[in-house]
């Protein structure tokens, strides 16, 4: 029943320590917390009845007090072009989120959403079109990885937080998620195999630098100067480019992790000679990696990608000037590859009904 349900606590969002204290609070031995944590985060149980080393009365008690919220699989699209799959999940309250699985030689990488919708409103992005619906809980971020690992039967070795949402706009939940997914008592995914992408929320980038993590921070740059950036990203109006770059330097200084800069190449907007020159000046001398992403045209937005030839010329110019740069290999273009597109299409289809 819906009413009973809302009173139950979201057990998957408790971290290892919290779950032990929680068990103490309900009159159980803390080691029960360890056992349950292992069921939830190592064995990926999705029902208390599966926890066979717990007594029946305890399983029933857990079921009364807590809930293992399941993300319901709505669609799974498997690309015919490359080993990429896109998932649309429905959360307990009806919110829709999407995740992407990309298989590489080195392992399986999952791109997760950190929010349902997004309030950053980047001009070329489909995720922000309907605004922010709500933040995702740690369990909902973990759940995307757990579900995909279970559905494929293959271990997830890398995580990128580059789906819908701005992780640093959902700071506490995001941080807890990182700690839990890399916890040795859970899936134990190395922090060096985790990348989080931000549009550049400066205070939280600095905070993150001080959390003692080993994750890679990717900054969505998209413009080589303040004015260009503001044209594409409203959030740039809140933080000067110089402050954003300083925050990246600070992250590197504190963590030793080389930042990645993402630059969506948009035809006639930021792909010219001058842009390349300015980008070189901005990045030269920085220990970083630049990832060029030919923009994914989104139906609601009027942006085009440059021709392959122009994108390559842009890349070569930077490379010749000592910038460590790659063009992101396109994946899943036949399955609504761009951020937020699958979710949008679903919302549109519902409207049309
Ligand atoms: N909010 C975070 C992470 C989500 S988006 C951020 O802004 O970084 C992940 C990356 O995809 C960002 O660099 C984003 O700017 C980029 N992106 C979004 N829509 C895109 C599109 N249509 N084409 C190319 N890149 C896009």
Short mmCIF file of C-alpha atoms and ligand atoms in Angstrom, two decimals:
data_model
loop_
_atom_site.label_atom_id
_atom_site.label_comp_id
_atom_site.label_asym_id
_atom_site.label_seq_id
_atom_site.Cartn_x
_atom_site.Cartn_y
_atom_site.Cartn_z
CA UNK A 1 0.00 0.00 0.00
CA UNK A 2 1.25 3.44 -0.90
CA UNK A 3 0.75 4.93 2.60
CA UNK A 4 2.54 2.10 4.42
CA UNK A 5 5.27 2.29 1.91
CA UNK A 6 6.13 5.94 2.39
CA UNK A 7 6.79 5.30 6.09
CA UNK A 8 9.34 2.62 5.39
CA UNK A 9 12.96 3.68 5.41
CA UNK A 10 15.13 3.48 2.32
CA UNK A 11 17.53 0.81 3.61
CA UNK A 12 19.89 0.82 0.64
CA UNK A 13 20.90 4.44 1.35
CA UNK A 14 22.44 3.55 4.74
CA UNK A 15 26.20 3.21 4.55
CA UNK A 16 28.10 0.40 6.29
CA UNK A 17 28.41 2.20 9.63
CA UNK A 18 24.92 3.63 9.55
CA UNK A 19 23.33 0.27 8.91
CA UNK A 20 25.04 -1.19 11.96
CA UNK A 21 23.81 1.69 14.16
CA UNK A 22 20.39 1.35 12.65
CA UNK A 23 20.27 -2.33 13.65
CA UNK A 24 21.32 -1.42 17.16
CA UNK A 25 18.46 1.09 17.28
CA UNK A 26 15.88 -1.52 16.42
CA UNK A 27 17.27 -3.85 19.07
CA UNK A 28 19.38 -6.11 16.87
CA UNK A 29 23.07 -6.89 17.05
CA UNK A 30 25.20 -4.55 14.92
CA UNK A 31 26.73 -7.51 13.06
CA UNK A 32 23.30 -8.05 11.53
CA UNK A 33 23.95 -4.73 9.84
CA UNK A 34 27.10 -6.17 8.31
CA UNK A 35 25.24 -9.21 7.04
CA UNK A 36 22.43 -7.14 5.58
CA UNK A 37 24.90 -4.73 3.99
CA UNK A 38 26.53 -7.64 2.24
CA UNK A 39 23.17 -8.88 0.96
CA UNK A 40 22.26 -5.46 -0.36
CA UNK A 41 25.57 -4.23 -1.73
CA UNK A 42 27.59 -7.32 -2.60
CA UNK A 43 25.01 -9.94 -3.46
CA UNK A 44 22.60 -7.29 -4.73
CA UNK A 45 19.55 -8.83 -3.10
CA UNK A 46 16.32 -7.06 -3.90
CA UNK A 47 14.10 -8.72 -1.36
CA UNK A 48 14.49 -9.48 2.34
CA UNK A 49 13.28 -13.03 1.72
CA UNK A 50 16.56 -13.73 -0.08
CA UNK A 51 18.59 -13.06 3.09
CA UNK A 52 18.78 -16.67 4.10
CA UNK A 53 21.22 -16.28 6.99
CA UNK A 54 18.69 -14.13 8.86
CA UNK A 55 15.86 -15.63 10.87
CA UNK A 56 12.33 -15.44 9.50
CA UNK A 57 11.14 -13.08 12.25
CA UNK A 58 14.04 -10.72 11.52
CA UNK A 59 13.33 -10.78 7.80
CA UNK A 60 9.70 -9.96 8.54
CA UNK A 61 10.69 -7.17 10.89
CA UNK A 62 12.98 -5.70 8.26
CA UNK A 63 10.19 -5.88 5.74
CA UNK A 64 7.89 -3.95 8.08
CA UNK A 65 10.38 -1.17 8.76
CA UNK A 66 12.40 -0.87 5.59
CA UNK A 67 12.07 -0.98 1.89
CA UNK A 68 14.47 -2.04 -0.83
CA UNK A 69 13.29 0.40 -3.45
CA UNK A 70 13.40 -1.11 -6.87
CA UNK A 71 14.01 0.75 -10.05
CA UNK A 72 11.60 -0.77 -12.52
CA UNK A 73 13.02 -1.44 -15.95
CA UNK A 74 10.90 0.40 -18.52
CA UNK A 75 13.01 -0.09 -21.63
CA UNK A 76 16.35 -1.57 -22.51
CA UNK A 77 17.74 -0.58 -25.88
CA UNK A 78 20.68 -2.48 -27.26
CA UNK A 79 22.71 -0.73 -29.93
CA UNK A 80 23.31 -2.57 -33.17
CA UNK A 81 26.35 -0.44 -33.93
CA UNK A 82 28.51 -0.88 -30.85
CA UNK A 83 28.44 -2.63 -27.47
CA UNK A 84 26.23 -0.03 -25.81
CA UNK A 85 22.91 -0.36 -24.03
CA UNK A 86 20.57 2.27 -22.77
CA UNK A 87 18.18 1.76 -19.88
CA UNK A 88 15.14 3.70 -18.79
CA UNK A 89 14.12 3.08 -15.18
CA UNK A 90 11.02 4.11 -13.28
CA UNK A 91 11.60 4.99 -9.63
CA UNK A 92 9.23 4.21 -6.75
CA UNK A 93 7.43 7.55 -7.17
CA UNK A 94 7.11 7.36 -10.93
CA UNK A 95 10.17 9.48 -11.80
CA UNK A 96 12.02 8.36 -14.91
CA UNK A 97 15.79 8.16 -15.13
CA UNK A 98 18.17 6.79 -17.69
CA UNK A 99 21.52 5.02 -17.56
CA UNK A 100 23.91 3.78 -20.22
CA UNK A 101 26.13 0.71 -20.29
CA UNK A 102 29.24 0.86 -22.47
CA UNK A 103 31.38 -2.22 -22.88
CA UNK A 104 35.08 -1.68 -23.43
CA UNK A 105 38.09 -3.96 -23.63
CA UNK A 106 39.02 -2.92 -20.11
CA UNK A 107 35.58 -3.58 -18.64
CA UNK A 108 32.00 -2.46 -18.40
CA UNK A 109 31.34 1.19 -17.74
CA UNK A 110 27.98 2.52 -16.55
CA UNK A 111 26.93 6.12 -16.98
CA UNK A 112 24.43 7.06 -14.29
CA UNK A 113 22.04 9.92 -13.65
CA UNK A 114 22.43 11.92 -10.43
CA UNK A 115 19.12 13.79 -10.58
CA UNK A 116 15.73 13.34 -12.21
CA UNK A 117 15.88 16.29 -14.60
CA UNK A 118 18.34 19.12 -14.09
CA UNK A 119 18.14 22.81 -13.30
CA UNK A 120 21.33 23.94 -15.02
CA UNK A 121 19.65 24.53 -18.39
CA UNK A 122 22.69 24.10 -20.67
CA UNK A 123 21.41 25.20 -24.08
CA UNK A 124 22.35 22.10 -26.07
CA UNK A 125 21.32 19.51 -23.50
CA UNK A 126 18.06 17.56 -23.44
CA UNK A 127 18.21 16.83 -19.71
CA UNK A 128 17.39 20.33 -18.56
CA UNK A 129 14.36 20.86 -20.77
CA UNK A 130 11.77 19.95 -18.15
CA UNK A 131 13.78 21.43 -15.25
CA UNK A 132 14.71 19.60 -12.09
CA UNK A 133 12.20 17.08 -10.80
CA UNK A 134 14.17 15.94 -7.75
CA UNK A 135 17.50 14.77 -6.44
CA UNK A 136 18.31 11.08 -6.51
CA UNK A 137 19.12 9.32 -3.25
CA UNK A 138 22.33 7.29 -2.84
CA UNK A 139 20.25 4.12 -3.25
CA UNK A 140 18.87 5.37 -6.55
CA UNK A 141 22.34 6.10 -7.91
CA UNK A 142 23.64 2.73 -6.69
CA UNK A 143 20.49 1.03 -7.96
CA UNK A 144 21.24 1.92 -11.58
CA UNK A 145 24.57 0.09 -11.38
CA UNK A 146 23.18 -2.82 -9.39
CA UNK A 147 20.29 -3.35 -11.81
CA UNK A 148 22.54 -3.26 -14.85
CA UNK A 149 25.05 -5.64 -13.29
CA UNK A 150 22.22 -8.05 -12.49
CA UNK A 151 20.51 -7.74 -15.86
CA UNK A 152 23.71 -8.38 -17.79
CA UNK A 153 25.29 -10.81 -15.35
CA UNK A 154 28.57 -8.98 -15.93
CA UNK A 155 30.62 -7.01 -13.46
CA UNK A 156 30.58 -3.23 -13.71
CA UNK A 157 34.15 -1.97 -13.39
CA UNK A 158 33.84 1.74 -14.18
CA UNK A 159 31.33 4.43 -13.35
CA UNK A 160 30.77 7.79 -14.96
CA UNK A 161 28.40 10.28 -13.41
CA UNK A 162 27.54 11.95 -16.69
CA UNK A 163 23.91 11.11 -17.18
CA UNK A 164 21.05 13.43 -16.38
CA UNK A 165 21.62 15.90 -13.56
CA UNK A 166 24.38 17.86 -11.93
CA UNK A 167 26.11 15.76 -9.26
CA UNK A 168 27.47 18.79 -7.44
CA UNK A 169 23.93 20.18 -7.19
CA UNK A 170 23.07 17.03 -5.20
CA UNK A 171 26.29 17.07 -3.23
CA UNK A 172 25.63 15.02 -0.10
CA UNK A 173 23.84 12.20 -1.87
CA UNK A 174 26.45 12.12 -4.59
CA UNK A 175 29.31 12.00 -2.09
CA UNK A 176 27.67 9.21 -0.14
CA UNK A 177 27.12 7.32 -3.38
CA UNK A 178 30.84 7.58 -4.27
CA UNK A 179 31.85 6.32 -0.84
CA UNK A 180 29.40 3.42 -0.98
CA UNK A 181 30.12 2.23 -4.51
CA UNK A 182 33.84 2.20 -3.70
CA UNK A 183 33.36 0.63 -0.27
CA UNK A 184 35.18 -2.67 0.16
CA UNK A 185 32.01 -4.08 1.72
CA UNK A 186 30.04 -3.33 -1.43
CA UNK A 187 30.87 -3.55 -5.13
CA UNK A 188 34.27 -2.06 -4.29
CA UNK A 189 34.72 -0.17 -7.55
CA UNK A 190 38.03 1.67 -7.34
CA UNK A 191 37.69 5.42 -7.03
CA UNK A 192 40.17 5.81 -9.84
CA UNK A 193 37.62 4.08 -12.04
CA UNK A 194 34.98 6.69 -11.26
CA UNK A 195 34.56 9.98 -13.11
CA UNK A 196 32.10 12.70 -12.22
CA UNK A 197 31.28 15.51 -14.56
CA UNK A 198 30.28 18.98 -13.40
CA UNK A 199 29.15 22.13 -15.16
CA UNK A 200 31.39 24.03 -12.74
CA UNK A 201 29.78 24.75 -9.38
CA UNK A 202 32.90 26.29 -7.88
CA UNK A 203 32.27 26.06 -4.10
CA UNK A 204 31.34 22.39 -4.37
CA UNK A 205 34.30 21.59 -6.61
CA UNK A 206 36.53 22.94 -3.85
CA UNK A 207 34.62 21.01 -1.22
CA UNK A 208 35.00 17.86 -3.24
CA UNK A 209 38.74 18.47 -3.52
CA UNK A 210 38.93 18.25 0.25
CA UNK A 211 37.01 14.99 0.65
CA UNK A 212 40.07 12.84 0.22
CA UNK A 213 38.76 11.02 -2.83
CA UNK A 214 40.53 9.61 -5.84
CA UNK A 215 37.81 10.11 -8.42
CA UNK A 216 38.41 12.01 -11.65
CA UNK A 217 36.68 15.33 -12.01
CA UNK A 218 35.53 16.30 -15.48
CA UNK A 219 34.64 19.91 -16.13
CA UNK A 220 32.15 20.84 -18.82
CA UNK A 221 33.97 23.74 -20.39
CA UNK A 222 32.27 24.19 -23.78
CA UNK A 223 33.60 27.70 -24.30
CA UNK A 224 37.10 29.11 -24.30
CA UNK A 225 36.14 32.41 -22.71
CA UNK A 226 33.57 33.76 -20.29
CA UNK A 227 31.27 35.17 -22.95
CA UNK A 228 31.12 32.00 -25.04
CA UNK A 229 30.59 29.87 -22.01
CA UNK A 230 27.72 32.03 -20.83
CA UNK A 231 26.04 31.68 -24.20
CA UNK A 232 25.92 27.93 -23.88
CA UNK A 233 25.65 27.46 -20.13
CA UNK A 234 23.56 29.71 -17.87
CA UNK A 235 25.54 28.48 -14.83
CA UNK A 236 28.61 30.23 -16.25
CA UNK A 237 26.94 33.51 -15.29
CA UNK A 238 27.36 32.55 -11.65
CA UNK A 239 31.06 31.74 -11.74
CA UNK A 240 33.80 33.44 -13.73
CA UNK A 241 35.79 31.13 -15.96
CA UNK A 242 38.96 32.08 -14.08
CA UNK A 243 37.39 30.89 -10.80
CA UNK A 244 36.29 27.63 -12.42
CA UNK A 245 39.81 27.01 -13.74
CA UNK A 246 41.26 27.77 -10.32
CA UNK A 247 38.89 25.26 -8.76
CA UNK A 248 40.12 22.63 -11.26
CA UNK A 249 43.72 23.43 -10.36
CA UNK A 250 42.84 23.15 -6.69
CA UNK A 251 41.23 19.75 -7.27
CA UNK A 252 44.39 18.57 -9.00
CA UNK A 253 46.61 19.98 -6.26
CA UNK A 254 44.62 18.27 -3.52
CA UNK A 255 43.99 14.90 -5.16
CA UNK A 256 46.76 14.51 -7.73
CA UNK A 257 44.04 13.50 -10.18
CA UNK A 258 44.41 15.07 -13.59
CA UNK A 259 41.21 16.87 -14.59
CA UNK A 260 39.35 16.21 -17.80
CA UNK A 261 37.80 19.07 -19.73
CA UNK A 262 34.79 18.37 -21.87
CA UNK A 263 34.09 20.53 -24.86
CA UNK A 264 30.96 19.93 -26.93
CA UNK A 265 31.79 21.05 -30.43
CA UNK A 266 28.93 23.08 -31.84
CA UNK A 267 29.02 24.14 -35.46
CA UNK A 268 29.61 27.87 -35.94
CA UNK A 269 29.34 28.50 -32.21
CA UNK A 270 32.58 27.28 -30.65
CA UNK A 271 34.42 25.37 -33.38
CA UNK A 272 36.33 28.17 -35.12
CA UNK A 273 40.02 29.03 -35.44
CA UNK A 274 39.76 31.64 -32.71
CA UNK A 275 38.14 29.18 -30.37
CA UNK A 276 40.95 26.70 -30.89
CA UNK A 277 43.56 29.41 -30.29
CA UNK A 278 41.92 30.60 -27.11
CA UNK A 279 41.47 27.05 -25.88
CA UNK A 280 45.17 26.43 -26.37
CA UNK A 281 46.03 29.49 -24.29
CA UNK A 282 43.62 28.40 -21.59
CA UNK A 283 44.84 24.83 -21.30
CA UNK A 284 48.50 25.02 -22.21
CA UNK A 285 50.75 24.09 -19.34
CA UNK A 286 47.94 22.39 -17.46
CA UNK A 287 48.22 18.70 -16.77
CA UNK A 288 44.85 17.74 -18.17
CA UNK A 289 42.93 15.88 -20.82
CA UNK A 290 40.55 17.51 -23.27
CA UNK A 291 37.63 15.52 -24.59
CA UNK A 292 35.90 16.95 -27.65
CA UNK A 293 32.29 15.83 -28.02
CA UNK A 294 30.70 16.64 -31.38
CA UNK A 295 27.35 17.90 -30.10
CA UNK A 296 24.49 15.45 -30.28
CA UNK A 297 21.70 17.27 -32.04
CA UNK A 298 18.67 17.34 -29.78
CA UNK A 299 15.26 17.72 -31.36
CA UNK A 300 14.24 20.61 -29.08
CA UNK A 301 17.49 22.51 -29.65
CA UNK A 302 18.84 24.08 -32.79
CA UNK A 303 22.48 23.09 -32.61
CA UNK A 304 24.50 21.20 -35.16
CA UNK A 305 27.73 19.31 -35.00
CA UNK A 306 30.67 20.32 -37.16
CA UNK A 307 31.64 18.09 -40.10
CA UNK A 308 34.00 15.30 -39.21
CA UNK A 309 36.74 17.09 -41.18
CA UNK A 310 36.37 20.29 -39.18
CA UNK A 311 36.28 18.46 -35.87
CA UNK A 312 39.50 16.69 -36.82
CA UNK A 313 41.14 19.96 -37.87
CA UNK A 314 40.14 21.49 -34.53
CA UNK A 315 41.61 18.54 -32.68
CA UNK A 316 44.84 18.57 -34.71
CA UNK A 317 45.39 22.22 -34.04
CA UNK A 318 45.19 21.65 -30.31
CA UNK A 319 47.33 18.54 -30.49
CA UNK A 320 50.06 20.36 -32.39
CA UNK A 321 50.14 22.86 -29.58
CA UNK A 322 50.77 20.26 -26.94
CA UNK A 323 47.24 19.72 -25.67
CA UNK A 324 46.34 16.17 -24.74
CA UNK A 325 43.10 15.84 -26.69
CA UNK A 326 40.72 13.18 -28.00
CA UNK A 327 37.44 13.24 -29.86
CA UNK A 328 34.90 11.19 -28.00
CA UNK A 329 34.00 8.14 -29.98
CA UNK A 330 30.32 8.18 -30.62
CA UNK A 331 28.38 5.38 -29.06
CA UNK A 332 24.79 4.30 -29.17
CA UNK A 333 23.80 6.90 -31.76
CA UNK A 334 21.01 4.58 -32.85
CA UNK A 335 19.55 4.40 -29.34
CA UNK A 336 18.99 8.03 -28.29
CA UNK A 337 22.61 8.40 -27.28
CA UNK A 338 22.52 12.03 -26.15
CA UNK A 339 22.00 12.85 -22.51
CA UNK A 340 18.40 12.90 -21.52
CA UNK A 341 17.07 12.00 -24.94
CA UNK A 342 15.51 8.69 -24.02
CA UNK A 343 13.79 10.22 -21.02
CA UNK A 344 12.54 13.13 -23.16
CA UNK A 345 11.20 10.85 -25.82
CA UNK A 346 9.32 8.90 -23.21
CA UNK A 347 7.82 12.12 -21.77
CA UNK A 348 6.79 13.24 -25.28
CA UNK A 349 5.21 9.90 -26.06
CA UNK A 350 3.16 10.14 -22.89
CA UNK A 351 1.99 13.64 -23.78
CA UNK A 352 0.89 12.46 -27.20
CA UNK A 353 -1.21 9.68 -25.76
N1 LIG B 1 25.82 18.16 -15.18
C1 LIG B 1 27.06 17.55 -15.51
C2 LIG B 1 26.96 16.14 -16.05
C3 LIG B 1 25.91 15.79 -17.05
S1 LIG B 1 26.14 15.94 -18.76
C4 LIG B 1 27.86 18.42 -16.45
O1 LIG B 1 27.34 19.44 -16.88
O2 LIG B 1 29.01 18.14 -16.70
C5 LIG B 1 27.60 15.15 -19.27
C6 LIG B 1 28.29 15.87 -20.40
O3 LIG B 1 27.55 15.80 -21.65
C7 LIG B 1 28.48 17.36 -20.14
O4 LIG B 1 29.74 17.77 -20.57
C8 LIG B 1 27.38 17.98 -20.99
O5 LIG B 1 27.63 19.32 -21.24
C9 LIG B 1 27.43 17.09 -22.22
N2 LIG B 1 26.23 17.15 -23.07
C10 LIG B 1 24.96 17.32 -22.71
N3 LIG B 1 24.14 17.33 -23.78
C11 LIG B 1 24.94 17.15 -24.85
C12 LIG B 1 24.69 17.08 -26.25
N4 LIG B 1 23.48 17.19 -26.75
N5 LIG B 1 25.76 16.89 -27.04
C13 LIG B 1 27.01 16.75 -26.55
N6 LIG B 1 27.30 16.82 -25.25
C14 LIG B 1 26.27 17.03 -24.39
#
